[in-house]
Amino acid sequence: MSYSPQEVRFLAAHQDEIAAIDLPLDATSLISDTAQLRAEFGEYSRAVAELIQARRSAAAKLPHTWLMCRDSAQQATPLTVARVRADRLRSFPEIGCVLDVTCSIGTEGLAMTEAGIGYFGADIDYSRLLMARHNVPQGRYARIDALAPAITAVDVIVADPARRQGGRRITNPEQLIPPLSKLLNTWSQHQIAVKCAPGLDFSEWDGLVSVVSVDGGVKEACLYSASLGRGRRREAIVVRAGNSDVIDDSFASNIGAGEPGTFLIDPDGAIVRAGLVRHFAQREGLWMLDERIAYLTGNRIPQGYSGFRILEQVPLKRLKQRLRSYACGSVEILVRGLDIDPDVLRRQWKLQGERAMAVVCTRIGSRGIGFICEPRERG
């Protein structure tokens, strides 16, 4: 639940008192904690509790001193991902200012201003504008609709249409709020970067689709105008431990399938979502197990990525027996290309040994195959 403008102003004015609060605010203590907050903050106690809980929920992706509600914290682009976008735009010397037409609480604003890019934040929600102004005072702000081009003296438009409706994830770009086509038509005279869910169909996009993951989790796909793509149509940006690796369609992709090598590699989700598995394999000297399945194999694990040392390849029905022969007691299970639930397998196997292992279930040709492996290791 968001705040009224009056609540936002109160929260901003009482930062120090709120920062000093040390209450669990969990299911077991919520009633007593709420009573304590009410005694100290009166009619603003709900807003204070909301802020504390929102900050805790976003501790891994947003500054802990920011104003936010739980909805805006959940919806906000992780600062790490916003900085990836700012780094791209900074590489174009002609870009001096961006207009973020769905600025919410200001994540893009912080990344852009850190990169030395002028930032204009706009939103239809006045309370979120107030929070953005507090969080990123270096920016300029205005309350406008994303489909109303009231501000045009900028170089790039950044937009983040709502990706959920009625609690369900939107999978059609025309059902985004606002729809992708309306955004593009409204800002047709500008370069644009539109943040989207990575599962949407981008086959009709004639610019760059950039898919970003952070520490193994795919965070977003961003659609960039062709002029911002430098001739590329697809790229994956893999961020791990603060370092970024970029795989794009400039790499060759003439990789086929072959017999298993020493290791099995499950490519990062950004690489898979961007359709760059073959390009990654070509760059790293890997090959596929099956040309229709996004698992790779080779004799080394690429630096910065993880994989599994293959011990043996067995039919699915023999996995339980073979795992017991290894005294396996815990197992990481990966499945691709088969209708198998890893949790069901784990319950069926009832493993009781001491050894940790990994099992990759997949399809090679028409056969279901299980690869028994050592635990995941990094290259």
mmCIF file of C-alpha atoms in Angstrom:
data_model
loop_
_atom_site.group_PDB
_atom_site.id
_atom_site.type_symbol
_atom_site.label_atom_id
_atom_site.label_comp_id
_atom_site.label_asym_id
_atom_site.label_seq_id
_atom_site.Cartn_x
_atom_site.Cartn_y
_atom_site.Cartn_z
ATOM 1 C CA MET A 1 0.000 0.000 0.000
ATOM 2 C CA SER A 2 1.337 3.404 -0.959
ATOM 3 C CA TYR A 3 1.194 6.672 0.950
ATOM 4 C CA SER A 4 -0.677 9.910 0.733
ATOM 5 C CA PRO A 5 1.469 12.969 -0.070
ATOM 6 C CA GLN A 6 1.100 14.038 3.581
ATOM 7 C CA GLU A 7 2.481 10.695 4.735
ATOM 8 C CA VAL A 8 5.455 10.981 2.399
ATOM 9 C CA ARG A 9 6.280 14.407 3.795
ATOM 10 C CA PHE A 10 5.994 13.091 7.350
ATOM 11 C CA LEU A 11 8.313 10.165 6.626
ATOM 12 C CA ALA A 12 10.872 12.483 5.042
ATOM 13 C CA ALA A 13 10.764 14.807 8.056
ATOM 14 C CA HIS A 14 11.216 11.993 10.609
ATOM 15 C CA GLN A 15 14.022 10.000 9.014
ATOM 16 C CA ASP A 16 16.206 9.832 12.104
ATOM 17 C CA GLU A 17 13.443 8.640 14.440
ATOM 18 C CA ILE A 18 12.351 5.959 11.959
ATOM 19 C CA ALA A 19 15.911 4.758 11.366
ATOM 20 C CA ALA A 20 16.293 4.194 15.125
ATOM 21 C CA ILE A 21 13.301 1.818 15.324
ATOM 22 C CA ASP A 22 14.235 -1.786 16.012
ATOM 23 C CA LEU A 23 11.014 -3.797 15.917
ATOM 24 C CA PRO A 24 10.514 -7.204 14.260
ATOM 25 C CA LEU A 25 7.155 -6.306 12.661
ATOM 26 C CA ASP A 26 6.628 -9.966 11.849
ATOM 27 C CA ALA A 27 3.572 -12.165 12.240
ATOM 28 C CA THR A 28 4.255 -12.957 15.888
ATOM 29 C CA SER A 29 4.789 -9.376 17.055
ATOM 30 C CA LEU A 30 2.851 -7.249 14.588
ATOM 31 C CA ILE A 31 0.010 -6.332 16.969
ATOM 32 C CA SER A 32 2.256 -5.195 19.814
ATOM 33 C CA ASP A 33 4.726 -3.525 17.422
ATOM 34 C CA THR A 34 1.916 -1.619 15.729
ATOM 35 C CA ALA A 35 0.637 -0.423 19.096
ATOM 36 C CA GLN A 36 4.106 0.848 19.969
ATOM 37 C CA LEU A 37 4.379 2.701 16.652
ATOM 38 C CA ARG A 38 0.929 4.209 17.148
ATOM 39 C CA ALA A 39 1.943 5.543 20.541
ATOM 40 C CA GLU A 40 5.000 7.237 19.015
ATOM 41 C CA PHE A 41 3.754 8.315 15.586
ATOM 42 C CA GLY A 42 -0.027 8.522 15.957
ATOM 43 C CA GLU A 43 -1.950 8.624 12.679
ATOM 44 C CA TYR A 44 1.293 8.072 10.732
ATOM 45 C CA SER A 45 2.098 4.741 12.389
ATOM 46 C CA ARG A 46 0.823 2.715 9.408
ATOM 47 C CA ALA A 47 3.097 4.633 7.053
ATOM 48 C CA VAL A 48 6.084 4.155 9.359
ATOM 49 C CA ALA A 49 5.486 0.403 9.565
ATOM 50 C CA GLU A 50 5.083 0.244 5.786
ATOM 51 C CA LEU A 51 8.372 2.057 5.256
ATOM 52 C CA ILE A 52 10.300 -0.180 7.637
ATOM 53 C CA GLN A 53 8.950 -3.342 6.014
ATOM 54 C CA ALA A 54 9.550 -2.000 2.503
ATOM 55 C CA ARG A 55 13.163 -1.139 3.279
ATOM 56 C CA ARG A 56 13.767 -4.612 4.664
ATOM 57 C CA SER A 57 12.228 -6.245 1.600
ATOM 58 C CA ALA A 58 14.464 -4.216 -0.745
ATOM 59 C CA ALA A 59 17.684 -4.364 1.265
ATOM 60 C CA ALA A 60 19.525 -6.214 -1.505
ATOM 61 C CA LYS A 61 18.603 -3.871 -4.344
ATOM 62 C CA LEU A 62 17.935 -0.314 -3.083
ATOM 63 C CA PRO A 63 19.626 2.138 -0.676
ATOM 64 C CA HIS A 64 18.349 1.515 2.851
ATOM 65 C CA THR A 65 17.702 5.215 3.497
ATOM 66 C CA TRP A 66 15.263 5.645 0.614
ATOM 67 C CA LEU A 67 11.571 6.378 0.933
ATOM 68 C CA MET A 68 9.534 3.537 -0.548
ATOM 69 C CA CYS A 69 6.426 1.448 0.020
ATOM 70 C CA ARG A 70 6.347 -2.298 -0.426
ATOM 71 C CA ASP A 71 4.690 -2.114 -3.850
ATOM 72 C CA SER A 72 7.184 0.396 -5.207
ATOM 73 C CA ALA A 73 10.088 -1.531 -3.671
ATOM 74 C CA GLN A 74 8.939 -4.741 -5.331
ATOM 75 C CA GLN A 75 8.417 -3.053 -8.694
ATOM 76 C CA ALA A 76 11.627 -1.013 -8.636
ATOM 77 C CA THR A 77 14.469 -1.887 -10.969
ATOM 78 C CA PRO A 78 17.442 -3.111 -8.934
ATOM 79 C CA LEU A 79 20.051 -0.364 -8.785
ATOM 80 C CA THR A 80 22.626 -2.764 -10.248
ATOM 81 C CA VAL A 81 20.492 -3.158 -13.385
ATOM 82 C CA ALA A 82 19.789 0.574 -13.665
ATOM 83 C CA ARG A 83 23.541 1.198 -13.591
ATOM 84 C CA VAL A 84 23.990 -1.196 -16.526
ATOM 85 C CA ARG A 85 21.572 0.957 -18.527
ATOM 86 C CA ALA A 86 23.246 4.186 -17.420
ATOM 87 C CA ASP A 87 26.634 2.828 -18.499
ATOM 88 C CA ARG A 88 25.245 2.129 -21.977
ATOM 89 C CA LEU A 89 23.763 5.591 -22.377
ATOM 90 C CA ARG A 90 26.915 7.243 -21.010
ATOM 91 C CA SER A 91 28.866 5.647 -23.859
ATOM 92 C CA PHE A 92 27.006 7.932 -26.307
ATOM 93 C CA PRO A 93 28.564 11.400 -25.894
ATOM 94 C CA GLU A 94 25.559 13.076 -27.504
ATOM 95 C CA ILE A 95 23.210 11.912 -24.724
ATOM 96 C CA GLY A 96 22.974 14.656 -22.131
ATOM 97 C CA CYS A 97 19.560 14.127 -20.549
ATOM 98 C CA VAL A 98 17.017 11.346 -20.200
ATOM 99 C CA LEU A 99 13.322 11.554 -19.398
ATOM 100 C CA ASP A 100 12.081 8.675 -17.261
ATOM 101 C CA VAL A 101 8.323 8.722 -17.906
ATOM 102 C CA THR A 102 7.568 6.124 -15.202
ATOM 103 C CA CYS A 103 10.117 7.176 -12.615
ATOM 104 C CA SER A 104 8.382 5.759 -9.529
ATOM 105 C CA ILE A 105 10.796 6.188 -6.574
ATOM 106 C CA GLY A 106 13.873 7.093 -8.619
ATOM 107 C CA THR A 107 16.143 4.098 -9.218
ATOM 108 C CA GLU A 108 16.949 5.149 -12.781
ATOM 109 C CA GLY A 109 17.521 8.681 -11.540
ATOM 110 C CA LEU A 110 20.279 7.667 -9.152
ATOM 111 C CA ALA A 111 22.020 5.555 -11.792
ATOM 112 C CA MET A 112 21.804 8.298 -14.429
ATOM 113 C CA THR A 113 23.020 11.101 -12.192
ATOM 114 C CA GLU A 114 25.893 8.922 -10.942
ATOM 115 C CA ALA A 115 26.855 8.492 -14.602
ATOM 116 C CA GLY A 116 26.799 12.224 -15.186
ATOM 117 C CA ILE A 117 23.623 12.166 -17.277
ATOM 118 C CA GLY A 118 20.931 14.771 -16.701
ATOM 119 C CA TYR A 119 17.736 13.224 -15.329
ATOM 120 C CA PHE A 120 14.102 14.280 -15.601
ATOM 121 C CA GLY A 121 11.688 12.019 -13.703
ATOM 122 C CA ALA A 122 7.965 11.923 -14.425
ATOM 123 C CA ASP A 123 5.128 9.879 -13.002
ATOM 124 C CA ILE A 124 1.360 10.065 -12.716
ATOM 125 C CA ASP A 125 1.540 9.109 -9.027
ATOM 126 C CA TYR A 126 2.261 12.253 -7.002
ATOM 127 C CA SER A 127 3.318 10.368 -3.867
ATOM 128 C CA ARG A 128 5.928 8.421 -5.813
ATOM 129 C CA LEU A 129 7.189 11.643 -7.352
ATOM 130 C CA LEU A 130 7.686 13.048 -3.858
ATOM 131 C CA MET A 131 9.606 9.934 -2.853
ATOM 132 C CA ALA A 132 11.765 10.138 -5.999
ATOM 133 C CA ARG A 133 12.561 13.797 -5.329
ATOM 134 C CA HIS A 134 13.618 12.894 -1.782
ATOM 135 C CA ASN A 135 15.651 9.877 -2.898
ATOM 136 C CA VAL A 136 17.377 11.558 -5.844
ATOM 137 C CA PRO A 137 17.371 15.330 -5.259
ATOM 138 C CA GLN A 138 19.790 15.863 -8.175
ATOM 139 C CA GLY A 139 16.982 15.209 -10.678
ATOM 140 C CA ARG A 140 14.092 17.342 -11.929
ATOM 141 C CA TYR A 141 10.532 16.087 -11.657
ATOM 142 C CA ALA A 142 7.065 16.644 -13.088
ATOM 143 C CA ARG A 143 3.699 14.946 -12.740
ATOM 144 C CA ILE A 144 2.746 13.838 -16.248
ATOM 145 C CA ASP A 145 1.262 10.827 -18.009
ATOM 146 C CA ALA A 146 3.690 8.534 -19.850
ATOM 147 C CA LEU A 147 1.548 8.952 -22.984
ATOM 148 C CA ALA A 148 1.470 12.764 -22.806
ATOM 149 C CA PRO A 149 4.653 14.220 -24.351
ATOM 150 C CA ALA A 150 4.682 17.405 -22.302
ATOM 151 C CA ILE A 151 8.490 17.383 -22.008
ATOM 152 C CA THR A 152 10.462 16.865 -25.214
ATOM 153 C CA ALA A 153 13.833 18.619 -24.759
ATOM 154 C CA VAL A 154 15.580 15.368 -23.817
ATOM 155 C CA ASP A 155 17.731 12.855 -25.689
ATOM 156 C CA VAL A 156 16.380 9.475 -24.549
ATOM 157 C CA ILE A 157 13.093 8.248 -23.096
ATOM 158 C CA VAL A 158 13.190 5.549 -20.404
ATOM 159 C CA ALA A 159 9.944 3.721 -19.620
ATOM 160 C CA ASP A 160 8.928 0.846 -17.368
ATOM 161 C CA PRO A 161 5.354 -0.218 -18.197
ATOM 162 C CA ALA A 162 3.487 -2.205 -15.536
ATOM 163 C CA ARG A 163 4.081 -5.910 -16.068
ATOM 164 C CA ARG A 164 1.296 -7.295 -13.894
ATOM 165 C CA GLN A 165 -2.457 -6.871 -13.873
ATOM 166 C CA GLY A 166 -4.835 -8.422 -11.376
ATOM 167 C CA GLY A 167 -1.905 -10.202 -9.755
ATOM 168 C CA ARG A 168 -0.970 -11.996 -12.995
ATOM 169 C CA ARG A 169 2.143 -11.498 -15.091
ATOM 170 C CA ILE A 170 1.528 -9.916 -18.502
ATOM 171 C CA THR A 171 3.007 -11.859 -21.446
ATOM 172 C CA ASN A 172 1.754 -9.766 -24.375
ATOM 173 C CA PRO A 173 3.584 -6.442 -25.029
ATOM 174 C CA GLU A 174 0.277 -4.859 -26.040
ATOM 175 C CA GLN A 175 -1.186 -5.628 -22.615
ATOM 176 C CA LEU A 176 1.540 -3.762 -20.756
ATOM 177 C CA ILE A 177 0.347 -0.638 -18.943
ATOM 178 C CA PRO A 178 0.719 1.469 -21.017
ATOM 179 C CA PRO A 179 0.893 -0.795 -24.114
ATOM 180 C CA LEU A 180 4.235 -0.942 -25.894
ATOM 181 C CA SER A 181 2.879 0.329 -29.228
ATOM 182 C CA LYS A 182 1.317 3.403 -27.602
ATOM 183 C CA LEU A 183 4.574 4.231 -25.832
ATOM 184 C CA LEU A 184 6.510 3.948 -29.075
ATOM 185 C CA ASN A 185 4.000 6.041 -31.001
ATOM 186 C CA THR A 186 3.968 8.736 -28.322
ATOM 187 C CA TRP A 187 7.742 9.081 -28.295
ATOM 188 C CA SER A 188 8.452 8.204 -31.932
ATOM 189 C CA GLN A 189 10.740 11.233 -32.350
ATOM 190 C CA HIS A 190 13.048 10.108 -29.534
ATOM 191 C CA GLN A 191 15.431 7.288 -28.835
ATOM 192 C CA ILE A 192 13.861 5.006 -26.249
ATOM 193 C CA ALA A 193 14.688 2.310 -23.698
ATOM 194 C CA VAL A 194 11.696 0.268 -22.511
ATOM 195 C CA LYS A 195 12.080 -2.086 -19.567
ATOM 196 C CA CYS A 196 10.089 -5.309 -19.925
ATOM 197 C CA ALA A 197 9.749 -8.754 -18.390
ATOM 198 C CA PRO A 198 12.254 -11.149 -19.989
ATOM 199 C CA GLY A 199 9.544 -13.656 -20.934
ATOM 200 C CA LEU A 200 7.779 -11.452 -23.498
ATOM 201 C CA ASP A 201 7.886 -12.143 -27.232
ATOM 202 C CA PHE A 202 10.355 -9.643 -28.728
ATOM 203 C CA SER A 203 10.564 -11.195 -32.195
ATOM 204 C CA GLU A 204 9.050 -8.101 -33.843
ATOM 205 C CA TRP A 205 11.387 -5.602 -32.160
ATOM 206 C CA ASP A 206 13.776 -4.098 -34.715
ATOM 207 C CA GLY A 207 16.194 -2.624 -32.182
ATOM 208 C CA LEU A 208 18.315 -4.214 -29.481
ATOM 209 C CA VAL A 209 16.907 -6.603 -26.873
ATOM 210 C CA SER A 210 19.237 -6.624 -23.851
ATOM 211 C CA VAL A 211 18.579 -9.230 -21.141
ATOM 212 C CA VAL A 212 20.265 -8.675 -17.772
ATOM 213 C CA SER A 213 20.850 -11.149 -14.956
ATOM 214 C CA VAL A 214 22.347 -10.451 -11.541
ATOM 215 C CA ASP A 215 23.987 -13.262 -9.558
ATOM 216 C CA GLY A 216 22.114 -15.891 -11.546
ATOM 217 C CA GLY A 217 18.656 -14.280 -11.479
ATOM 218 C CA VAL A 218 17.239 -12.799 -14.702
ATOM 219 C CA LYS A 219 15.982 -9.306 -13.834
ATOM 220 C CA GLU A 220 14.708 -7.699 -17.028
ATOM 221 C CA ALA A 221 14.821 -7.328 -20.772
ATOM 222 C CA CYS A 222 15.288 -3.810 -22.081
ATOM 223 C CA LEU A 223 14.241 -2.810 -25.582
ATOM 224 C CA TYR A 224 16.535 -0.163 -27.042
ATOM 225 C CA SER A 225 16.047 1.857 -30.191
ATOM 226 C CA ALA A 226 18.198 0.543 -33.022
ATOM 227 C CA SER A 227 20.410 3.636 -32.767
ATOM 228 C CA LEU A 228 21.335 2.624 -29.207
ATOM 229 C CA GLY A 229 22.209 -0.946 -30.182
ATOM 230 C CA ARG A 230 25.236 -0.227 -32.381
ATOM 231 C CA GLY A 231 24.077 -2.799 -34.915
ATOM 232 C CA ARG A 232 23.295 -5.527 -32.389
ATOM 233 C CA ARG A 233 19.878 -7.180 -32.106
ATOM 234 C CA ARG A 234 20.375 -9.381 -29.054
ATOM 235 C CA GLU A 235 22.656 -9.273 -26.033
ATOM 236 C CA ALA A 236 22.917 -10.841 -22.597
ATOM 237 C CA ILE A 237 24.607 -8.993 -19.737
ATOM 238 C CA VAL A 238 25.605 -11.309 -16.912
ATOM 239 C CA VAL A 239 26.445 -9.497 -13.667
ATOM 240 C CA ARG A 240 28.159 -11.521 -10.955
ATOM 241 C CA ALA A 241 29.996 -10.196 -7.911
ATOM 242 C CA GLY A 242 29.958 -6.734 -9.419
ATOM 243 C CA ASN A 243 31.581 -7.805 -12.718
ATOM 244 C CA SER A 244 29.737 -7.829 -16.052
ATOM 245 C CA ASP A 245 30.110 -10.190 -19.001
ATOM 246 C CA VAL A 246 28.453 -9.309 -22.316
ATOM 247 C CA ILE A 247 27.444 -11.897 -24.913
ATOM 248 C CA ASP A 248 25.860 -10.611 -28.110
ATOM 249 C CA ASP A 249 24.956 -11.700 -31.609
ATOM 250 C CA SER A 250 28.281 -10.517 -33.033
ATOM 251 C CA PHE A 251 29.680 -13.910 -32.055
ATOM 252 C CA ALA A 252 29.290 -16.768 -34.535
ATOM 253 C CA SER A 253 26.644 -19.380 -33.765
ATOM 254 C CA ASN A 254 27.533 -22.339 -35.998
ATOM 255 C CA ILE A 255 27.707 -24.793 -33.114
ATOM 256 C CA GLY A 256 26.294 -28.288 -33.364
ATOM 257 C CA ALA A 257 25.700 -31.156 -30.960
ATOM 258 C CA GLY A 258 28.162 -33.830 -29.928
ATOM 259 C CA GLU A 259 29.059 -36.381 -27.300
ATOM 260 C CA PRO A 260 29.320 -35.182 -23.684
ATOM 261 C CA GLY A 261 32.600 -33.615 -22.678
ATOM 262 C CA THR A 262 34.065 -33.469 -19.189
ATOM 263 C CA PHE A 263 31.564 -30.890 -17.939
ATOM 264 C CA LEU A 264 27.913 -30.021 -18.404
ATOM 265 C CA ILE A 265 27.153 -26.298 -18.400
ATOM 266 C CA ASP A 266 23.735 -24.759 -17.793
ATOM 267 C CA PRO A 267 24.058 -21.294 -19.406
ATOM 268 C CA ASP A 268 23.047 -18.251 -17.385
ATOM 269 C CA GLY A 269 19.365 -17.422 -17.729
ATOM 270 C CA ALA A 270 20.099 -14.122 -19.485
ATOM 271 C CA ILE A 271 21.962 -16.012 -22.211
ATOM 272 C CA VAL A 272 19.076 -18.452 -22.634
ATOM 273 C CA ARG A 273 16.377 -15.734 -22.657
ATOM 274 C CA ALA A 274 18.324 -13.672 -25.185
ATOM 275 C CA GLY A 275 18.631 -16.665 -27.527
ATOM 276 C CA LEU A 276 22.425 -16.585 -27.397
ATOM 277 C CA VAL A 277 23.266 -20.098 -26.191
ATOM 278 C CA ARG A 278 25.049 -21.016 -29.437
ATOM 279 C CA HIS A 279 26.909 -17.688 -29.499
ATOM 280 C CA PHE A 280 28.119 -18.265 -25.937
ATOM 281 C CA ALA A 281 29.153 -21.811 -26.840
ATOM 282 C CA GLN A 282 31.107 -20.565 -29.863
ATOM 283 C CA ARG A 283 32.934 -17.981 -27.773
ATOM 284 C CA GLU A 284 33.839 -20.485 -25.064
ATOM 285 C CA GLY A 285 34.691 -23.518 -27.193
ATOM 286 C CA LEU A 286 31.671 -25.522 -26.020
ATOM 287 C CA TRP A 287 29.077 -27.557 -27.895
ATOM 288 C CA MET A 288 25.501 -28.707 -27.393
ATOM 289 C CA LEU A 289 24.209 -32.038 -26.151
ATOM 290 C CA ASP A 290 21.098 -31.663 -28.295
ATOM 291 C CA GLU A 291 20.515 -28.834 -30.746
ATOM 292 C CA ARG A 292 17.024 -28.159 -29.326
ATOM 293 C CA ILE A 293 18.000 -28.079 -25.640
ATOM 294 C CA ALA A 294 19.901 -25.215 -23.957
ATOM 295 C CA TYR A 295 22.507 -27.324 -22.179
ATOM 296 C CA LEU A 296 26.142 -27.134 -23.218
ATOM 297 C CA THR A 297 29.109 -29.382 -22.694
ATOM 298 C CA GLY A 298 32.865 -29.099 -22.991
ATOM 299 C CA ASN A 299 36.163 -29.860 -21.351
ATOM 300 C CA ARG A 300 36.273 -26.777 -19.135
ATOM 301 C CA ILE A 301 33.892 -24.463 -17.310
ATOM 302 C CA PRO A 302 34.035 -20.886 -18.668
ATOM 303 C CA GLN A 303 35.621 -18.443 -16.244
ATOM 304 C CA GLY A 304 32.993 -16.800 -14.049
ATOM 305 C CA TYR A 305 30.342 -19.428 -14.793
ATOM 306 C CA SER A 306 29.400 -22.726 -13.172
ATOM 307 C CA GLY A 307 28.969 -26.277 -14.333
ATOM 308 C CA PHE A 308 29.014 -29.924 -13.335
ATOM 309 C CA ARG A 309 31.685 -32.574 -13.788
ATOM 310 C CA ILE A 310 29.943 -35.517 -15.450
ATOM 311 C CA LEU A 311 30.407 -38.902 -13.778
ATOM 312 C CA GLU A 312 28.078 -40.992 -15.901
ATOM 313 C CA GLN A 313 25.111 -40.889 -18.245
ATOM 314 C CA VAL A 314 22.247 -43.281 -17.461
ATOM 315 C CA PRO A 315 18.611 -43.888 -18.450
ATOM 316 C CA LEU A 316 16.178 -41.997 -16.219
ATOM 317 C CA LYS A 317 14.779 -45.173 -14.668
ATOM 318 C CA ARG A 318 18.225 -46.141 -13.347
ATOM 319 C CA LEU A 319 18.996 -42.851 -11.608
ATOM 320 C CA LYS A 320 17.767 -43.939 -8.178
ATOM 321 C CA GLN A 321 19.848 -47.122 -8.190
ATOM 322 C CA ARG A 322 23.002 -45.403 -9.401
ATOM 323 C CA LEU A 323 22.712 -42.521 -6.912
ATOM 324 C CA ARG A 324 22.452 -44.985 -4.063
ATOM 325 C CA SER A 325 25.586 -46.715 -5.294
ATOM 326 C CA TYR A 326 27.387 -43.374 -4.865
ATOM 327 C CA ALA A 327 26.026 -43.055 -1.298
ATOM 328 C CA CYS A 328 24.325 -39.847 -2.417
ATOM 329 C CA GLY A 329 22.338 -38.098 0.295
ATOM 330 C CA SER A 330 21.614 -34.667 -1.176
ATOM 331 C CA VAL A 331 21.216 -33.711 -4.802
ATOM 332 C CA GLU A 332 20.749 -30.630 -6.976
ATOM 333 C CA ILE A 333 18.351 -31.538 -9.776
ATOM 334 C CA LEU A 334 18.110 -29.677 -13.085
ATOM 335 C CA VAL A 335 15.503 -30.516 -15.720
ATOM 336 C CA ARG A 336 15.120 -29.217 -19.267
ATOM 337 C CA GLY A 337 13.153 -30.720 -22.162
ATOM 338 C CA LEU A 338 11.278 -33.232 -19.995
ATOM 339 C CA ASP A 339 8.044 -33.086 -18.017
ATOM 340 C CA ILE A 340 9.611 -33.947 -14.667
ATOM 341 C CA ASP A 341 9.167 -32.287 -11.286
ATOM 342 C CA PRO A 342 12.497 -32.271 -9.360
ATOM 343 C CA ASP A 343 10.696 -32.252 -6.004
ATOM 344 C CA VAL A 344 8.771 -35.390 -6.952
ATOM 345 C CA LEU A 345 11.991 -37.099 -7.999
ATOM 346 C CA ARG A 346 13.685 -36.160 -4.749
ATOM 347 C CA ARG A 347 10.828 -37.657 -2.715
ATOM 348 C CA GLN A 348 10.796 -40.831 -4.815
ATOM 349 C CA TRP A 349 14.519 -41.412 -4.479
ATOM 350 C CA LYS A 350 14.585 -41.165 -0.645
ATOM 351 C CA LEU A 351 18.360 -40.774 -0.630
ATOM 352 C CA GLN A 352 20.084 -41.405 2.686
ATOM 353 C CA GLY A 353 23.814 -41.249 1.994
ATOM 354 C CA GLU A 354 26.317 -38.541 2.889
ATOM 355 C CA ARG A 355 27.580 -37.454 -0.515
ATOM 356 C CA ALA A 356 26.334 -34.300 -2.250
ATOM 357 C CA MET A 357 25.827 -34.633 -6.003
ATOM 358 C CA ALA A 358 23.932 -33.180 -8.958
ATOM 359 C CA VAL A 359 21.637 -34.734 -11.543
ATOM 360 C CA VAL A 360 20.727 -33.180 -14.888
ATOM 361 C CA CYS A 361 17.686 -34.681 -16.592
ATOM 362 C CA THR A 362 17.273 -33.814 -20.258
ATOM 363 C CA ARG A 363 16.468 -35.125 -23.695
ATOM 364 C CA ILE A 364 18.947 -36.133 -26.351
ATOM 365 C CA GLY A 365 17.123 -36.878 -29.562
ATOM 366 C CA SER A 366 14.058 -38.853 -28.498
ATOM 367 C CA ARG A 367 15.639 -40.297 -25.336
ATOM 368 C CA GLY A 368 15.282 -39.081 -21.793
ATOM 369 C CA ILE A 369 18.726 -39.082 -20.176
ATOM 370 C CA GLY A 370 20.084 -38.461 -16.707
ATOM 371 C CA PHE A 371 23.603 -37.146 -16.104
ATOM 372 C CA ILE A 372 25.004 -37.946 -12.686
ATOM 373 C CA CYS A 373 27.515 -35.266 -11.748
ATOM 374 C CA GLU A 374 29.721 -33.919 -9.012
ATOM 375 C CA PRO A 375 28.309 -30.854 -7.196
ATOM 376 C CA ARG A 376 28.232 -27.543 -9.032
ATOM 377 C CA GLU A 377 31.618 -25.878 -9.362
ATOM 378 C CA ARG A 378 32.788 -22.557 -10.760
ATOM 379 C CA GLY A 379 35.194 -21.931 -13.569
#
